[in-house]
PDB file of C-alpha atoms in Angstrom:
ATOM      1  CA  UNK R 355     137.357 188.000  87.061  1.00  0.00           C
ATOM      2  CA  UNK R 356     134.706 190.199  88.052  1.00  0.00           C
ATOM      3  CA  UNK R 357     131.065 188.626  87.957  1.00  0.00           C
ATOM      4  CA  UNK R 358     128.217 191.318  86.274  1.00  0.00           C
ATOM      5  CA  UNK R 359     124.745 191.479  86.202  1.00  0.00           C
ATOM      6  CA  UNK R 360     122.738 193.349  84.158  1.00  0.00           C
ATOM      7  CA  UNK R 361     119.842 194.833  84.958  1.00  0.00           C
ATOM      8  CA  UNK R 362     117.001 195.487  82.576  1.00  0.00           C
ATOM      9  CA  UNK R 363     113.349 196.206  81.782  1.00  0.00           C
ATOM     10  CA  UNK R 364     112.433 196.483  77.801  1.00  0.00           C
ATOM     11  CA  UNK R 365     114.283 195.507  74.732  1.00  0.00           C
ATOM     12  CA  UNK R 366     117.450 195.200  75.716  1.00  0.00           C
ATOM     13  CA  UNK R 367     119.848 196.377  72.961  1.00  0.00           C
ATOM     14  CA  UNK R 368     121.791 198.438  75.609  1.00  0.00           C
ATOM     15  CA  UNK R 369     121.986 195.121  77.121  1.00  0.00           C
ATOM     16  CA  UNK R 370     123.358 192.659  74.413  1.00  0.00           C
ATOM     17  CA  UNK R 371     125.888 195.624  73.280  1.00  0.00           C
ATOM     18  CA  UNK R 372     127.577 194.972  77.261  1.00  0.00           C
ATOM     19  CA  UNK R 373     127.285 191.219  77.146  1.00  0.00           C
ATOM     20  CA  UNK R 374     128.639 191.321  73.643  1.00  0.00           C
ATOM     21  CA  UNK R 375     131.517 193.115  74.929  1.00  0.00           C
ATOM     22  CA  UNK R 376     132.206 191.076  78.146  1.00  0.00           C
ATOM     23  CA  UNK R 377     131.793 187.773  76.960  1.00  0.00           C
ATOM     24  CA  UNK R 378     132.210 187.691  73.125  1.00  0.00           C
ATOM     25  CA  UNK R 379     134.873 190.537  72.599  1.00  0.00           C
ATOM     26  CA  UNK R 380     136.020 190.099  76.174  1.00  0.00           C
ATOM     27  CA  UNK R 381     139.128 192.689  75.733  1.00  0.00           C
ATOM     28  CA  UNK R 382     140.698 192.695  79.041  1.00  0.00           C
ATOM     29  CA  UNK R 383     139.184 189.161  80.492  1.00  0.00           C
ATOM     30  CA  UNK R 384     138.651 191.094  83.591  1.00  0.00           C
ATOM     31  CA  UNK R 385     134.697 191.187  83.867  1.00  0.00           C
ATOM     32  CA  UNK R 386     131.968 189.151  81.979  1.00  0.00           C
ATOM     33  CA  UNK R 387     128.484 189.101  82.475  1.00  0.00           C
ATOM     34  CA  UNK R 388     127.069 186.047  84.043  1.00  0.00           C
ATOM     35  CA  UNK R 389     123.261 186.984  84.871  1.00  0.00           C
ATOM     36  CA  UNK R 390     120.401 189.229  83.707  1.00  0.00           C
ATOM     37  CA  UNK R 391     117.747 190.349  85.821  1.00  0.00           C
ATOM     38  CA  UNK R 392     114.307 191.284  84.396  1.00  0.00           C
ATOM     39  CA  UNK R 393     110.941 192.799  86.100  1.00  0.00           C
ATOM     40  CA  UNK R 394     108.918 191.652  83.256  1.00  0.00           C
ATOM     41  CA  UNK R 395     108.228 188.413  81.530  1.00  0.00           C
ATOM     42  CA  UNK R 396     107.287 189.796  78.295  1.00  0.00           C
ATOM     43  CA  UNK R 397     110.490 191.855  77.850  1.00  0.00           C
ATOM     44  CA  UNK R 398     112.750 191.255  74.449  1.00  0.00           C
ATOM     45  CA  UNK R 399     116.155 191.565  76.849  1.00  0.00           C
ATOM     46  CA  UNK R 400     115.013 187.996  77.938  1.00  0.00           C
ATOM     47  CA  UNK R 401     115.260 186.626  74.662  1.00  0.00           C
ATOM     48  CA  UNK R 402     118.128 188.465  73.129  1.00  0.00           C
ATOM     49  CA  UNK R 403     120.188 186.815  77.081  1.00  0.00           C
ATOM     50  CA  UNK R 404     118.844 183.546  75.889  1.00  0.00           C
ATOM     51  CA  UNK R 405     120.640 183.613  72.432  1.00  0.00           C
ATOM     52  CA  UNK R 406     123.671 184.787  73.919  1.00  0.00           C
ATOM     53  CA  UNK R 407     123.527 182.192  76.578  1.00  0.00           C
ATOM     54  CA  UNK R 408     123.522 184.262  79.615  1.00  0.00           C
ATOM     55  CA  UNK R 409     121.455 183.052  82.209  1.00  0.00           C
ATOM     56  CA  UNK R 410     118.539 185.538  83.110  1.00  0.00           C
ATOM     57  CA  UNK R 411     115.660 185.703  86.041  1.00  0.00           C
ATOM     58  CA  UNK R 412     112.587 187.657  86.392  1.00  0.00           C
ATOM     59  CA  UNK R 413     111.941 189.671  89.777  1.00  0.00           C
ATOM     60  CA  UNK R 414     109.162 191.249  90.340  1.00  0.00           C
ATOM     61  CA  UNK R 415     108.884 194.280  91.925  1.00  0.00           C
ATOM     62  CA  UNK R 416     107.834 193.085  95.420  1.00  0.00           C
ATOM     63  CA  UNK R 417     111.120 190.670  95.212  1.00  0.00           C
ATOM     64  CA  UNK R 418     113.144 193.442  95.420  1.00  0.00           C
ATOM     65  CA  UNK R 419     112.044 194.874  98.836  1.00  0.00           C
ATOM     66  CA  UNK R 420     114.318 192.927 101.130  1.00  0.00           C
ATOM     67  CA  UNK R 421     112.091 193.109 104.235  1.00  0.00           C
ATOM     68  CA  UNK R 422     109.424 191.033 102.553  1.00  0.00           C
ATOM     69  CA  UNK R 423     109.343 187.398 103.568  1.00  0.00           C
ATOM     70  CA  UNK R 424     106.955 186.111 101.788  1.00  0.00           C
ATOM     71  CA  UNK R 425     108.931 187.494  98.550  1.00  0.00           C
ATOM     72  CA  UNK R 426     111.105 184.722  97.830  1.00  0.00           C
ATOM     73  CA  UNK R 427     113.804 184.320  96.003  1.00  0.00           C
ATOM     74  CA  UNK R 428     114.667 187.835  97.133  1.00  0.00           C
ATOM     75  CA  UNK R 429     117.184 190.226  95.244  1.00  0.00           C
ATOM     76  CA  UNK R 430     119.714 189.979  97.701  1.00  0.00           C
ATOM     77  CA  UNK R 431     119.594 186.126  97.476  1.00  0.00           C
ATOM     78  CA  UNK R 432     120.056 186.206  93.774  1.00  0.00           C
ATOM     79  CA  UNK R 433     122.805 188.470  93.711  1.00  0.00           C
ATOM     80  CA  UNK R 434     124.794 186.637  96.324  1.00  0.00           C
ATOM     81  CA  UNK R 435     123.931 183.030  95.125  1.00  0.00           C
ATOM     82  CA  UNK R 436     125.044 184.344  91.703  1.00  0.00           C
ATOM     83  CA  UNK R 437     128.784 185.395  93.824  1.00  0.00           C
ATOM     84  CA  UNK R 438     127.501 189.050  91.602  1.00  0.00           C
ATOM     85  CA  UNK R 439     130.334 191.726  92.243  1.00  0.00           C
ATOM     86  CA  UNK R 440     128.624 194.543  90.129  1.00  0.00           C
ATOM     87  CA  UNK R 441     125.641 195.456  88.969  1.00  0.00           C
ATOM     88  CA  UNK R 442     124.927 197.547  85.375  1.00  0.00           C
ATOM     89  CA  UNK R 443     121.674 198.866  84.611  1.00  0.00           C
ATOM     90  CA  UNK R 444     120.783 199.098  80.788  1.00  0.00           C
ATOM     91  CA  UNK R 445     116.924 200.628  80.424  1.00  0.00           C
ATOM     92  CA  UNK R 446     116.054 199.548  83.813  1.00  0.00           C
ATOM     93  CA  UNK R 447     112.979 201.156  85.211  1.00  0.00           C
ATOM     94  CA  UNK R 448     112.550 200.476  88.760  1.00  0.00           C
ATOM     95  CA  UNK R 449     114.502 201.882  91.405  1.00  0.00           C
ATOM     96  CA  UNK R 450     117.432 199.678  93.104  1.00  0.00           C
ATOM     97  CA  UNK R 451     116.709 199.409  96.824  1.00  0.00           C
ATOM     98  CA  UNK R 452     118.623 200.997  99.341  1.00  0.00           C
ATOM     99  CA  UNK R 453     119.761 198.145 100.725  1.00  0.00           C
ATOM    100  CA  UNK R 454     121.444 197.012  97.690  1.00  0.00           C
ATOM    101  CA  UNK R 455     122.574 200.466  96.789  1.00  0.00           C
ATOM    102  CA  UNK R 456     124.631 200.052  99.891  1.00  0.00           C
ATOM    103  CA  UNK R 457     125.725 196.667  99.882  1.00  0.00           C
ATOM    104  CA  UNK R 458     127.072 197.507  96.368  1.00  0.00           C
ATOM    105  CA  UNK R 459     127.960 200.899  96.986  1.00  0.00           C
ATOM    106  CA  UNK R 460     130.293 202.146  93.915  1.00  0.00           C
ATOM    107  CA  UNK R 461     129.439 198.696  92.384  1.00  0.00           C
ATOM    108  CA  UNK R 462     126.631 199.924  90.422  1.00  0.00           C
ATOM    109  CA  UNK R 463     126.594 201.571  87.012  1.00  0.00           C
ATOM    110  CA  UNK R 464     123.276 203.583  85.159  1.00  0.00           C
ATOM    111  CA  UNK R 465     123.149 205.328  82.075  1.00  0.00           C
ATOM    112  CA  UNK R 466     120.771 208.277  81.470  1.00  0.00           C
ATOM    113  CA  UNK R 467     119.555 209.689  77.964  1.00  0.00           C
ATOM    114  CA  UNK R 468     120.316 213.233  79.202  1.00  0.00           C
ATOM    115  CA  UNK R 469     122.729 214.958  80.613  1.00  0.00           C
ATOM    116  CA  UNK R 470     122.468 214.664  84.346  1.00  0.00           C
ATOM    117  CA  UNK R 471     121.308 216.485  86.403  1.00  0.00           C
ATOM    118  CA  UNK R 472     118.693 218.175  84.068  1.00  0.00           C
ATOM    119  CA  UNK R 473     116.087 215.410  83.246  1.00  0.00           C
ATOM    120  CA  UNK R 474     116.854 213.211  85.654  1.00  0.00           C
ATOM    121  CA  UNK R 475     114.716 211.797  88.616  1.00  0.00           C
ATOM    122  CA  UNK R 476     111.376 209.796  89.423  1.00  0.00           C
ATOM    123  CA  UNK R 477     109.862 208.812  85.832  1.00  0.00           C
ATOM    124  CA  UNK R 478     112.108 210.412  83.603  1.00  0.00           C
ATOM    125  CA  UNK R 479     112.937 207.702  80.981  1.00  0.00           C
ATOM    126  CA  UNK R 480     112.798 206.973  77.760  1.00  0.00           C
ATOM    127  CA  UNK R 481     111.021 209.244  75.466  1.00  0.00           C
ATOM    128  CA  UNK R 482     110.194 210.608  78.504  1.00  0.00           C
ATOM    129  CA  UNK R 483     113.172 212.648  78.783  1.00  0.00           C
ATOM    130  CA  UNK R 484     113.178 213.153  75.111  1.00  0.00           C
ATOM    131  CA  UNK R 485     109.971 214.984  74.654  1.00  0.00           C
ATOM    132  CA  UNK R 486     110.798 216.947  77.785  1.00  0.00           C
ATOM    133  CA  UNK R 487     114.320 218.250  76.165  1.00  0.00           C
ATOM    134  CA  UNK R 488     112.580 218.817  72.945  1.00  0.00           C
ATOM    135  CA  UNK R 489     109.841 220.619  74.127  1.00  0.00           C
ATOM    136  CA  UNK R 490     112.061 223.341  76.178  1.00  0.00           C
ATOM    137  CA  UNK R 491     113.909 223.730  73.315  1.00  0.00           C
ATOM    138  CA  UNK R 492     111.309 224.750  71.476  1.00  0.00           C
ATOM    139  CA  UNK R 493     110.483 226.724  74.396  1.00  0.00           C
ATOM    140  CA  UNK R 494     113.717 228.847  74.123  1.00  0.00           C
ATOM    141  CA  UNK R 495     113.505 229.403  70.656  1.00  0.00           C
ATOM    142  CA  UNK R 496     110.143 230.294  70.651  1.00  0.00           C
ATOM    143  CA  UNK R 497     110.802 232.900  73.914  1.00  0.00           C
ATOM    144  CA  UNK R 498     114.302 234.155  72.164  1.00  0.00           C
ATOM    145  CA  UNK R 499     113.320 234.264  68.523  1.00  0.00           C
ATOM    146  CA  UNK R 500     116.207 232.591  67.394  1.00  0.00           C
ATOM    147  CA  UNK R 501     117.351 228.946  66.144  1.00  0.00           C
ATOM    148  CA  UNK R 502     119.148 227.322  69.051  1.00  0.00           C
ATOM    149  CA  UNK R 503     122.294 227.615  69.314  1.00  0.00           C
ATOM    150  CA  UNK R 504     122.835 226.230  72.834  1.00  0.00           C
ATOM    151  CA  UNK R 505     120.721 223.474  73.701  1.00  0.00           C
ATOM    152  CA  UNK R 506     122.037 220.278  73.930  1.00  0.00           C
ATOM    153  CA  UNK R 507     121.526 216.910  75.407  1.00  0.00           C
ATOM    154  CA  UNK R 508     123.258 213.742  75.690  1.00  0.00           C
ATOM    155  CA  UNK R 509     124.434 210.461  77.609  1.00  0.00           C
ATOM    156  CA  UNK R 510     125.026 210.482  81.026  1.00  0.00           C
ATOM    157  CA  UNK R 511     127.010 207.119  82.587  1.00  0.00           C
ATOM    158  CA  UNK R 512     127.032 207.492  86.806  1.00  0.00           C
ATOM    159  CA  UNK R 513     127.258 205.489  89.713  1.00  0.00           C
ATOM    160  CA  UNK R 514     124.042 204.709  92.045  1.00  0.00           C
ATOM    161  CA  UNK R 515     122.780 205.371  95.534  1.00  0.00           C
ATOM    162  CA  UNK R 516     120.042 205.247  96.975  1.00  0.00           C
ATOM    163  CA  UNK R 517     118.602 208.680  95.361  1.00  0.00           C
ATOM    164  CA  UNK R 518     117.500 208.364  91.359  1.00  0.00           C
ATOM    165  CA  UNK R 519     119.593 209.639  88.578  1.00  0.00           C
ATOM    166  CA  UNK R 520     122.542 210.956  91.515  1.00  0.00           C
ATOM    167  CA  UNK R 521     125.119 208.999  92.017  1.00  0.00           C
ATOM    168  CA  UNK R 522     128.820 209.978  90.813  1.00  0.00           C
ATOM    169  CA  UNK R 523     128.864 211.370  87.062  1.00  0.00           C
ATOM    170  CA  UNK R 524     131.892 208.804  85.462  1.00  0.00           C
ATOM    171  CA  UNK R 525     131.342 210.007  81.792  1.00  0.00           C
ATOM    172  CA  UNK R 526     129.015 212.358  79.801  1.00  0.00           C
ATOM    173  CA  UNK R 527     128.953 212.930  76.316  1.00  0.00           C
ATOM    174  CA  UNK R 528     126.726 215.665  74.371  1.00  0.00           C
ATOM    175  CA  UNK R 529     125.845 217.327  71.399  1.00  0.00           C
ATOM    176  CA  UNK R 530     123.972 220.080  70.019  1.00  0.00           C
ATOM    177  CA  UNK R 531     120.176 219.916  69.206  1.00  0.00           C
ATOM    178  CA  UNK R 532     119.199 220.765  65.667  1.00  0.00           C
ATOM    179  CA  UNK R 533     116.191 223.553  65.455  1.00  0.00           C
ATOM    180  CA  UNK R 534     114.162 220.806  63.262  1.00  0.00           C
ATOM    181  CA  UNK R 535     115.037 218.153  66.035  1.00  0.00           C
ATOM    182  CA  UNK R 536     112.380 215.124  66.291  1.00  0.00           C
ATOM    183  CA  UNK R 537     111.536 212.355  69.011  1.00  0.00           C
ATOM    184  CA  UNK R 538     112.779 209.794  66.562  1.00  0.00           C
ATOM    185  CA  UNK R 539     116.285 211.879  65.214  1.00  0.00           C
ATOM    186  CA  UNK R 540     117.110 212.491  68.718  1.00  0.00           C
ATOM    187  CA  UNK R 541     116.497 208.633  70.205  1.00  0.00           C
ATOM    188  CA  UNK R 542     118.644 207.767  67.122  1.00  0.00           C
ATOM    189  CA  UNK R 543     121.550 210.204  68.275  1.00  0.00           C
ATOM    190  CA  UNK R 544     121.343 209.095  71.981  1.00  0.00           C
ATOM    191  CA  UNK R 545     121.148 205.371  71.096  1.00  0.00           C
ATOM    192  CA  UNK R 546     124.428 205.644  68.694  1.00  0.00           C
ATOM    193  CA  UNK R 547     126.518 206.867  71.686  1.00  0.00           C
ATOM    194  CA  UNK R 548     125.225 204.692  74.153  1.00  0.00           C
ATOM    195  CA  UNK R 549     126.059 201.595  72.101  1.00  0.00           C
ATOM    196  CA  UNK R 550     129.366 203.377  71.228  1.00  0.00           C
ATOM    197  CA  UNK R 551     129.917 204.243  74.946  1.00  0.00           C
ATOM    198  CA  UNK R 552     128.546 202.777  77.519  1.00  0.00           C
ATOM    199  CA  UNK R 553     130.830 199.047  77.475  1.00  0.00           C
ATOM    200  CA  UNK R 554     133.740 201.421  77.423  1.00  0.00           C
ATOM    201  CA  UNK R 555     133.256 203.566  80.526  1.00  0.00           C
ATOM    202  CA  UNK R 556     132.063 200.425  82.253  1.00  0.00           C
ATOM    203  CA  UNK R 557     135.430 198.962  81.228  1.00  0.00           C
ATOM    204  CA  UNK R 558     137.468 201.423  82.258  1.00  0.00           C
ATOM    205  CA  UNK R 559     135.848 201.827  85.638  1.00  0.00           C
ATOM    206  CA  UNK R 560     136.282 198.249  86.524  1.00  0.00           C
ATOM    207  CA  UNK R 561     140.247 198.719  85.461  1.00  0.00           C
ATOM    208  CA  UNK R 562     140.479 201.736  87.779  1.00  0.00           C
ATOM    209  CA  UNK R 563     139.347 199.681  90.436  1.00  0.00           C
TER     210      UNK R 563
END
């Protein structure tokens, strides 16, 4: 059985939707989540882990950079004291060292709330990337006089290396943009098929393997 971690940073719905799956619904009995990792002590995702009873750890930032000594338990320690054979990141918002991105090269899952490669990239998250897709689509109305017809956005689920928002597309799923669209009807859409989606594709990429 394959040993997960998840990686996250804020609420953590994304988060309790994969453990759900793994350990509750556990389909297949191939994976299950054993281990979430946290860069803040305040975050809900902590909480929501503890109800579920799945062990969880906070690292800060400076615990990721594996050439720090002084930065102890390190990342790299966790992972392999945990035996950790992939890593899924659900609303995480610090970038995964290179040194990990290599050590688990193809062993670590992201999801986007866009559709990679547009809106991707250093501190494009959240609403974030919302209000950036909403406010070029009102752009290309406004410059083409007409209700949209062609702008859409979406989930994007990849693999990661050592560049942000890159790796290997393994699913995307989109949908068109309503002229009337708002920050709040669009988080809505994009959270609906990430709970829908995300457990899924992580599934089946751990049966292709």
């Amino acid at each position: 059985m394959y040993s997960i971690t998840v990686f996250a940073s804020g609420n953590g719905s994304n988060a309790e939707n994969l453990i759900r799956w793994f350990n509750i619904r556990n389909s297949t009995g191939k994976a299950r989540i054993s281990l979430v990792v946290c860069n803040k002590e305040d975050a809900f995702v902590l909480k929501r882990a503890e109800n579920l009873k799945v062990p969880s750890i906070v690292m800060k930032k400076s615990q990721l950079c594996l050439t720090d000594s002084s930065a102890s338990p390190n990342i790299a320690d966790v992972l392999k004291d945990n035996k950790i054979d992939f890593i899924v990141l659900a609303g995480y918002l610090l970038q995964v060292p290179k040194e990990i991105t290599e050590l688990y090269k193809g062993r670590i899952i992201n999801i986007h709330p866009a559709l990679l490669p547009s809106y991707g990239g250093k501190g494009m998250y959240g609403e974030r990337v919302h209000k950036a897709v909403l406010s070029d689509m009102q752009e290309y109305i406004a410059e083409h006089s007409v209700e949209n017809k062609d702008f859409y956005s979406g989930i994007t689920i990849h693999l990661v290396d050592e560049e942000m928002d890159h790796g290997k597309i393994l699913f995307q799923s989109s949908f068109r943009l309503n002229p009337d669209e708002t920050l709040e009807s669009l988080e809505e859409k994009i959270h609906i098929r990430e709970q829908a989606d995300y457990p899924r594709i992580v599934e089946a990429y751990l049966n292709s393997l």
